[in-house]
């Protein structure tokens, strides 16, 4: 049985607070995109893994976080330029909407303040502080956390994830986010499917297949004017391949990628196609946590994934 995974990096202003010049359109689109994606997932009954920045679950703070071992200046924008922008710093209302959704979404972590775990400046103390705070806040909300999505896909400190009881993370795409078949025809037939694997810490890596907003700007406009939305075409190809090959297709985005109505149309086209395909085949739509549990259950004593739902994996 093939399956499709949809994961979202839910971060609002925290996805940009450390940048010298945050992109205004995306900063302002975070709340709109969050609500739109919840509505579309509900319309097509698509469960997704929502990785939420822990700070968004706070009602308020002084912006200092003096006990947090963050780098100097890490919270400067929060207590400076964005002091009066609580809509970018806090989102208990949006988290409430996510948890109240009739769709069986997975609540996952995107760290506490969007620290880059793979950065040389991020030591174990900082990684632990991010996980400690994020999981504690989730617990206060009555949410257990199994899956982690690294800020900016910067993988690091996997041992800390295991230490705090997480079981899965989203690894980097082996196909450059699925774009090679668009920008270079030599890779047109390259597979968009991924194979989850158990790492040395017992975590299940559920790699990304493609980023749904990786082909933007003038190139996208030209492509849409003479053909169709290339990312919709790629997503449909991945969904079809999952059906044919009984594999896993994992697509992801940020809610703040939905800056215009044409972005909404892209996601509607993808999710409607996914729902239609699921209704006509045995395709499943899974969360990262569900995939991780399947993979862990099918892993042998040597840590090798030998079968998933009865399908052998790896070398013959």
Tab-separated table of C-alpha atoms in Angstrom:
chain	number	residue	atom	x	y	z
A	1	UNK	CA	0.000	0.000	0.000
A	2	UNK	CA	1.379	3.390	-0.962
A	3	UNK	CA	1.026	6.440	1.253
A	4	UNK	CA	1.348	10.207	1.161
A	5	UNK	CA	2.589	12.373	4.029
A	6	UNK	CA	1.917	16.109	4.306
A	7	UNK	CA	3.910	18.116	6.860
A	8	UNK	CA	3.760	21.817	7.715
A	9	UNK	CA	6.238	24.124	9.463
A	10	UNK	CA	3.948	26.355	11.568
A	11	UNK	CA	6.072	29.251	12.783
A	12	UNK	CA	4.581	32.719	12.053
A	13	UNK	CA	7.211	35.381	12.807
A	14	UNK	CA	9.606	32.922	14.401
A	15	UNK	CA	10.587	31.604	11.002
A	16	UNK	CA	12.125	34.987	10.162
A	17	UNK	CA	12.989	36.748	13.432
A	18	UNK	CA	16.745	36.138	13.059
A	19	UNK	CA	16.942	37.417	9.473
A	20	UNK	CA	18.283	40.875	8.724
A	21	UNK	CA	15.457	41.578	6.271
A	22	UNK	CA	12.445	39.281	6.758
A	23	UNK	CA	10.263	38.936	3.613
A	24	UNK	CA	7.222	41.141	4.369
A	25	UNK	CA	4.691	39.185	2.297
A	26	UNK	CA	5.473	35.893	4.004
A	27	UNK	CA	5.724	37.396	7.481
A	28	UNK	CA	2.246	38.840	7.100
A	29	UNK	CA	0.794	35.705	5.458
A	30	UNK	CA	1.427	33.312	8.326
A	31	UNK	CA	-1.945	33.570	10.044
A	32	UNK	CA	-3.923	33.614	6.830
A	33	UNK	CA	-2.047	30.597	5.478
A	34	UNK	CA	-2.475	28.658	8.732
A	35	UNK	CA	-6.258	29.116	8.652
A	36	UNK	CA	-6.469	28.380	4.943
A	37	UNK	CA	-4.543	25.125	5.287
A	38	UNK	CA	-6.726	24.012	8.185
A	39	UNK	CA	-9.813	24.703	6.064
A	40	UNK	CA	-8.456	22.847	3.030
A	41	UNK	CA	-7.371	19.855	5.099
A	42	UNK	CA	-10.834	19.716	6.630
A	43	UNK	CA	-12.561	20.068	3.260
A	44	UNK	CA	-10.647	17.106	1.821
A	45	UNK	CA	-10.169	15.218	5.117
A	46	UNK	CA	-6.374	15.236	4.819
A	47	UNK	CA	-4.512	14.610	8.089
A	48	UNK	CA	-1.141	16.351	8.295
A	49	UNK	CA	1.811	16.668	10.634
A	50	UNK	CA	1.768	20.215	12.004
A	51	UNK	CA	5.117	21.156	13.546
A	52	UNK	CA	4.461	24.152	15.807
A	53	UNK	CA	7.044	26.559	17.252
A	54	UNK	CA	6.545	26.283	21.009
A	55	UNK	CA	6.699	30.026	21.696
A	56	UNK	CA	3.484	30.466	19.718
A	57	UNK	CA	1.646	28.533	22.428
A	58	UNK	CA	2.443	31.143	25.088
A	59	UNK	CA	-0.134	33.767	26.003
A	60	UNK	CA	2.549	36.390	26.704
A	61	UNK	CA	6.187	36.888	27.735
A	62	UNK	CA	8.642	39.683	28.473
A	63	UNK	CA	10.684	38.923	25.348
A	64	UNK	CA	13.856	38.312	27.344
A	65	UNK	CA	13.897	34.592	28.213
A	66	UNK	CA	16.863	35.196	30.498
A	67	UNK	CA	17.188	31.544	31.523
A	68	UNK	CA	17.339	30.375	27.917
A	69	UNK	CA	20.933	29.798	26.678
A	70	UNK	CA	20.290	31.390	23.305
A	71	UNK	CA	22.997	33.283	21.391
A	72	UNK	CA	23.368	36.982	22.125
A	73	UNK	CA	20.690	38.953	20.331
A	74	UNK	CA	18.513	35.926	19.557
A	75	UNK	CA	15.370	37.517	21.013
A	76	UNK	CA	16.201	41.125	20.031
A	77	UNK	CA	13.492	41.423	17.381
A	78	UNK	CA	10.844	40.054	19.739
A	79	UNK	CA	11.505	42.708	22.373
A	80	UNK	CA	12.393	45.413	19.862
A	81	UNK	CA	10.891	45.808	16.413
A	82	UNK	CA	8.118	43.261	17.101
A	83	UNK	CA	7.244	44.321	20.647
A	84	UNK	CA	3.800	45.412	19.449
A	85	UNK	CA	3.385	42.531	16.996
A	86	UNK	CA	1.894	39.917	19.282
A	87	UNK	CA	0.198	38.426	16.230
A	88	UNK	CA	3.641	37.304	15.015
A	89	UNK	CA	4.936	36.093	18.387
A	90	UNK	CA	1.928	34.315	19.894
A	91	UNK	CA	-0.794	32.138	18.423
A	92	UNK	CA	-2.767	30.228	21.072
A	93	UNK	CA	-5.875	30.922	18.998
A	94	UNK	CA	-4.402	29.189	15.948
A	95	UNK	CA	-3.146	26.270	18.038
A	96	UNK	CA	-6.636	25.946	19.528
A	97	UNK	CA	-8.080	25.815	16.009
A	98	UNK	CA	-5.584	23.118	15.035
A	99	UNK	CA	-6.373	20.975	18.067
A	100	UNK	CA	-10.127	21.474	17.581
A	101	UNK	CA	-10.029	20.340	13.956
A	102	UNK	CA	-12.199	17.298	13.165
A	103	UNK	CA	-9.294	15.992	11.060
A	104	UNK	CA	-6.891	13.705	12.906
A	105	UNK	CA	-3.796	15.897	12.552
A	106	UNK	CA	-0.525	15.109	14.295
A	107	UNK	CA	0.790	17.757	16.672
A	108	UNK	CA	4.577	17.926	16.271
A	109	UNK	CA	7.397	20.212	17.407
A	110	UNK	CA	9.312	22.838	15.445
A	111	UNK	CA	11.476	23.721	18.505
A	112	UNK	CA	10.764	26.524	20.991
A	113	UNK	CA	12.163	29.551	19.145
A	114	UNK	CA	13.258	28.234	15.720
A	115	UNK	CA	16.894	27.639	16.666
A	116	UNK	CA	18.975	26.036	13.901
A	117	UNK	CA	20.027	22.688	15.348
A	118	UNK	CA	22.707	22.049	12.738
A	119	UNK	CA	24.421	25.409	13.214
A	120	UNK	CA	27.892	25.318	14.754
A	121	UNK	CA	26.749	27.855	17.360
A	122	UNK	CA	24.013	25.517	18.608
A	123	UNK	CA	25.527	23.379	21.355
A	124	UNK	CA	23.881	20.570	23.292
A	125	UNK	CA	22.780	22.938	26.056
A	126	UNK	CA	20.857	25.108	23.596
A	127	UNK	CA	19.344	22.119	21.791
A	128	UNK	CA	18.210	20.664	25.131
A	129	UNK	CA	16.747	23.997	26.219
A	130	UNK	CA	14.750	24.247	22.987
A	131	UNK	CA	13.359	20.727	23.363
A	132	UNK	CA	12.790	21.083	27.099
A	133	UNK	CA	10.739	24.260	26.681
A	134	UNK	CA	8.843	23.074	23.609
A	135	UNK	CA	7.845	19.708	25.079
A	136	UNK	CA	6.930	21.261	28.440
A	137	UNK	CA	4.591	23.751	26.775
A	138	UNK	CA	3.043	20.983	24.691
A	139	UNK	CA	2.501	18.972	27.871
A	140	UNK	CA	0.755	21.965	29.451
A	141	UNK	CA	-1.599	21.879	26.483
A	142	UNK	CA	-2.136	18.150	26.982
A	143	UNK	CA	-0.181	17.228	23.855
A	144	UNK	CA	2.450	14.526	23.590
A	145	UNK	CA	5.055	15.015	20.870
A	146	UNK	CA	6.424	12.204	18.714
A	147	UNK	CA	7.727	14.015	15.629
A	148	UNK	CA	10.156	16.883	15.134
A	149	UNK	CA	10.735	19.103	12.123
A	150	UNK	CA	14.047	20.901	12.144
A	151	UNK	CA	13.931	24.672	11.588
A	152	UNK	CA	15.100	25.282	8.003
A	153	UNK	CA	15.685	21.520	7.739
A	154	UNK	CA	19.010	22.020	9.524
A	155	UNK	CA	19.452	18.567	11.067
A	156	UNK	CA	21.518	18.237	14.224
A	157	UNK	CA	21.582	16.954	17.801
A	158	UNK	CA	19.468	13.917	17.007
A	159	UNK	CA	20.549	12.401	20.306
A	160	UNK	CA	18.719	15.228	22.085
A	161	UNK	CA	15.513	14.371	20.242
A	162	UNK	CA	15.826	10.792	21.460
A	163	UNK	CA	16.606	12.012	24.976
A	164	UNK	CA	13.311	13.885	25.096
A	165	UNK	CA	11.288	10.936	23.856
A	166	UNK	CA	10.701	11.970	20.249
A	167	UNK	CA	10.537	9.148	17.734
A	168	UNK	CA	10.674	10.723	14.265
A	169	UNK	CA	12.058	13.651	12.323
A	170	UNK	CA	11.841	14.939	8.775
A	171	UNK	CA	15.139	14.423	7.007
A	172	UNK	CA	16.339	16.341	3.981
A	173	UNK	CA	15.002	15.495	0.550
A	174	UNK	CA	17.253	13.159	-1.481
A	175	UNK	CA	15.891	14.719	-4.682
A	176	UNK	CA	16.544	18.410	-3.951
A	177	UNK	CA	12.921	18.863	-2.917
A	178	UNK	CA	11.628	17.247	-6.093
A	179	UNK	CA	12.639	20.127	-8.347
A	180	UNK	CA	15.168	18.369	-10.538
A	181	UNK	CA	12.529	17.068	-12.912
A	182	UNK	CA	11.385	20.650	-13.470
A	183	UNK	CA	14.625	22.563	-13.797
A	184	UNK	CA	16.696	19.797	-15.407
A	185	UNK	CA	15.037	17.329	-17.775
A	186	UNK	CA	17.829	14.806	-17.178
A	187	UNK	CA	16.113	14.060	-13.873
A	188	UNK	CA	12.568	14.007	-15.240
A	189	UNK	CA	12.110	10.338	-14.353
A	190	UNK	CA	13.835	10.476	-10.968
A	191	UNK	CA	11.698	8.936	-8.223
A	192	UNK	CA	9.926	11.240	-5.793
A	193	UNK	CA	9.453	8.473	-3.251
A	194	UNK	CA	11.434	8.217	-0.018
A	195	UNK	CA	12.415	5.370	2.282
A	196	UNK	CA	12.177	5.974	6.031
A	197	UNK	CA	15.075	4.598	8.052
A	198	UNK	CA	15.893	4.035	11.700
A	199	UNK	CA	19.054	5.892	12.766
A	200	UNK	CA	21.604	5.049	15.431
A	201	UNK	CA	19.524	6.823	18.089
A	202	UNK	CA	16.420	4.785	17.332
A	203	UNK	CA	14.715	7.704	15.596
A	204	UNK	CA	12.854	7.194	12.335
A	205	UNK	CA	13.946	9.556	9.596
A	206	UNK	CA	10.943	10.294	7.363
A	207	UNK	CA	12.679	12.241	4.558
A	208	UNK	CA	10.961	14.919	2.539
A	209	UNK	CA	10.175	14.248	-1.102
A	210	UNK	CA	9.460	17.808	-2.199
A	211	UNK	CA	8.850	21.331	-0.964
A	212	UNK	CA	5.600	22.525	-2.489
A	213	UNK	CA	6.785	26.137	-2.922
A	214	UNK	CA	10.233	25.622	-4.378
A	215	UNK	CA	9.465	26.972	-7.850
A	216	UNK	CA	8.375	30.591	-7.504
A	217	UNK	CA	8.847	34.054	-8.966
A	218	UNK	CA	8.880	34.894	-12.688
A	219	UNK	CA	9.659	31.289	-13.670
A	220	UNK	CA	6.451	30.089	-12.050
A	221	UNK	CA	4.417	32.835	-13.736
A	222	UNK	CA	5.783	31.945	-17.157
A	223	UNK	CA	5.260	28.216	-16.625
A	224	UNK	CA	1.661	28.723	-15.517
A	225	UNK	CA	0.920	30.957	-18.496
A	226	UNK	CA	2.000	28.371	-21.075
A	227	UNK	CA	1.423	25.067	-19.275
A	228	UNK	CA	0.257	24.517	-15.702
A	229	UNK	CA	1.528	25.011	-12.186
A	230	UNK	CA	4.746	22.897	-12.201
A	231	UNK	CA	4.491	22.083	-8.512
A	232	UNK	CA	0.962	20.732	-8.926
A	233	UNK	CA	2.214	18.555	-11.772
A	234	UNK	CA	5.115	17.284	-9.644
A	235	UNK	CA	2.860	16.604	-6.659
A	236	UNK	CA	0.468	14.626	-8.831
A	237	UNK	CA	3.414	12.655	-10.182
A	238	UNK	CA	4.526	11.827	-6.669
A	239	UNK	CA	1.033	10.762	-5.630
A	240	UNK	CA	0.690	8.546	-8.693
A	241	UNK	CA	4.102	7.013	-8.089
A	242	UNK	CA	3.164	6.187	-4.495
A	243	UNK	CA	0.144	4.284	-5.791
A	244	UNK	CA	2.107	2.382	-8.445
A	245	UNK	CA	5.105	1.517	-6.300
A	246	UNK	CA	3.551	1.116	-2.848
A	247	UNK	CA	6.001	3.739	-1.621
A	248	UNK	CA	5.929	6.935	0.430
A	249	UNK	CA	5.615	10.424	-1.038
A	250	UNK	CA	6.269	13.184	1.518
A	251	UNK	CA	5.420	16.783	0.612
A	252	UNK	CA	5.785	19.827	2.859
A	253	UNK	CA	5.277	23.582	3.114
A	254	UNK	CA	5.006	26.514	5.500
A	255	UNK	CA	1.540	28.035	5.989
A	256	UNK	CA	3.214	31.393	5.275
A	257	UNK	CA	3.912	30.212	1.709
A	258	UNK	CA	0.263	30.956	0.964
A	259	UNK	CA	0.691	34.657	0.225
A	260	UNK	CA	-1.795	34.977	-2.664
A	261	UNK	CA	-4.958	33.324	-3.925
A	262	UNK	CA	-2.975	31.454	-6.564
A	263	UNK	CA	-1.105	29.741	-3.731
A	264	UNK	CA	-4.445	28.674	-2.294
A	265	UNK	CA	-5.379	27.302	-5.727
A	266	UNK	CA	-2.142	25.314	-5.817
A	267	UNK	CA	-2.901	23.642	-2.507
A	268	UNK	CA	-6.534	23.037	-3.403
A	269	UNK	CA	-5.480	21.363	-6.647
A	270	UNK	CA	-2.985	19.123	-4.845
A	271	UNK	CA	-5.253	18.132	-1.969
A	272	UNK	CA	-8.269	17.545	-4.192
A	273	UNK	CA	-6.176	15.274	-6.415
A	274	UNK	CA	-4.897	13.446	-3.351
A	275	UNK	CA	-8.418	12.936	-2.021
A	276	UNK	CA	-9.666	11.754	-5.419
A	277	UNK	CA	-6.788	9.295	-5.803
A	278	UNK	CA	-7.281	7.967	-2.276
A	279	UNK	CA	-10.976	7.356	-2.997
A	280	UNK	CA	-10.193	5.316	-6.124
A	281	UNK	CA	-7.198	3.285	-4.857
A	282	UNK	CA	-5.773	1.821	-1.666
A	283	UNK	CA	-3.554	4.880	-1.158
A	284	UNK	CA	-3.253	5.998	2.472
A	285	UNK	CA	-2.647	9.487	3.822
A	286	UNK	CA	-0.472	9.265	6.923
A	287	UNK	CA	1.260	11.493	9.423
A	288	UNK	CA	4.972	11.281	10.169
A	289	UNK	CA	4.164	9.643	13.488
A	290	UNK	CA	2.100	6.924	11.834
A	291	UNK	CA	4.876	6.167	9.356
A	292	UNK	CA	7.421	6.049	12.171
A	293	UNK	CA	5.351	3.572	14.154
A	294	UNK	CA	4.995	1.311	11.119
A	295	UNK	CA	8.697	1.450	10.397
A	296	UNK	CA	9.702	0.836	14.018
A	297	UNK	CA	7.399	-2.171	14.188
A	298	UNK	CA	8.999	-3.612	11.052
A	299	UNK	CA	12.626	-3.106	12.114
A	300	UNK	CA	14.768	-6.140	12.925
A	301	UNK	CA	17.213	-6.585	15.809
A	302	UNK	CA	20.029	-5.057	13.737
A	303	UNK	CA	18.077	-1.874	13.141
A	304	UNK	CA	17.268	-2.737	9.519
A	305	UNK	CA	13.788	-2.080	8.131
A	306	UNK	CA	12.811	-5.461	6.708
A	307	UNK	CA	9.152	-4.841	5.858
A	308	UNK	CA	6.487	-2.187	6.081
A	309	UNK	CA	2.923	-3.470	6.057
A	310	UNK	CA	4.168	-6.699	4.568
A	311	UNK	CA	6.224	-5.074	1.796
A	312	UNK	CA	9.942	-5.949	1.898
A	313	UNK	CA	12.281	-2.982	1.827
A	314	UNK	CA	15.946	-2.442	1.045
A	315	UNK	CA	18.152	-4.642	-1.131
A	316	UNK	CA	16.853	-7.929	-2.473
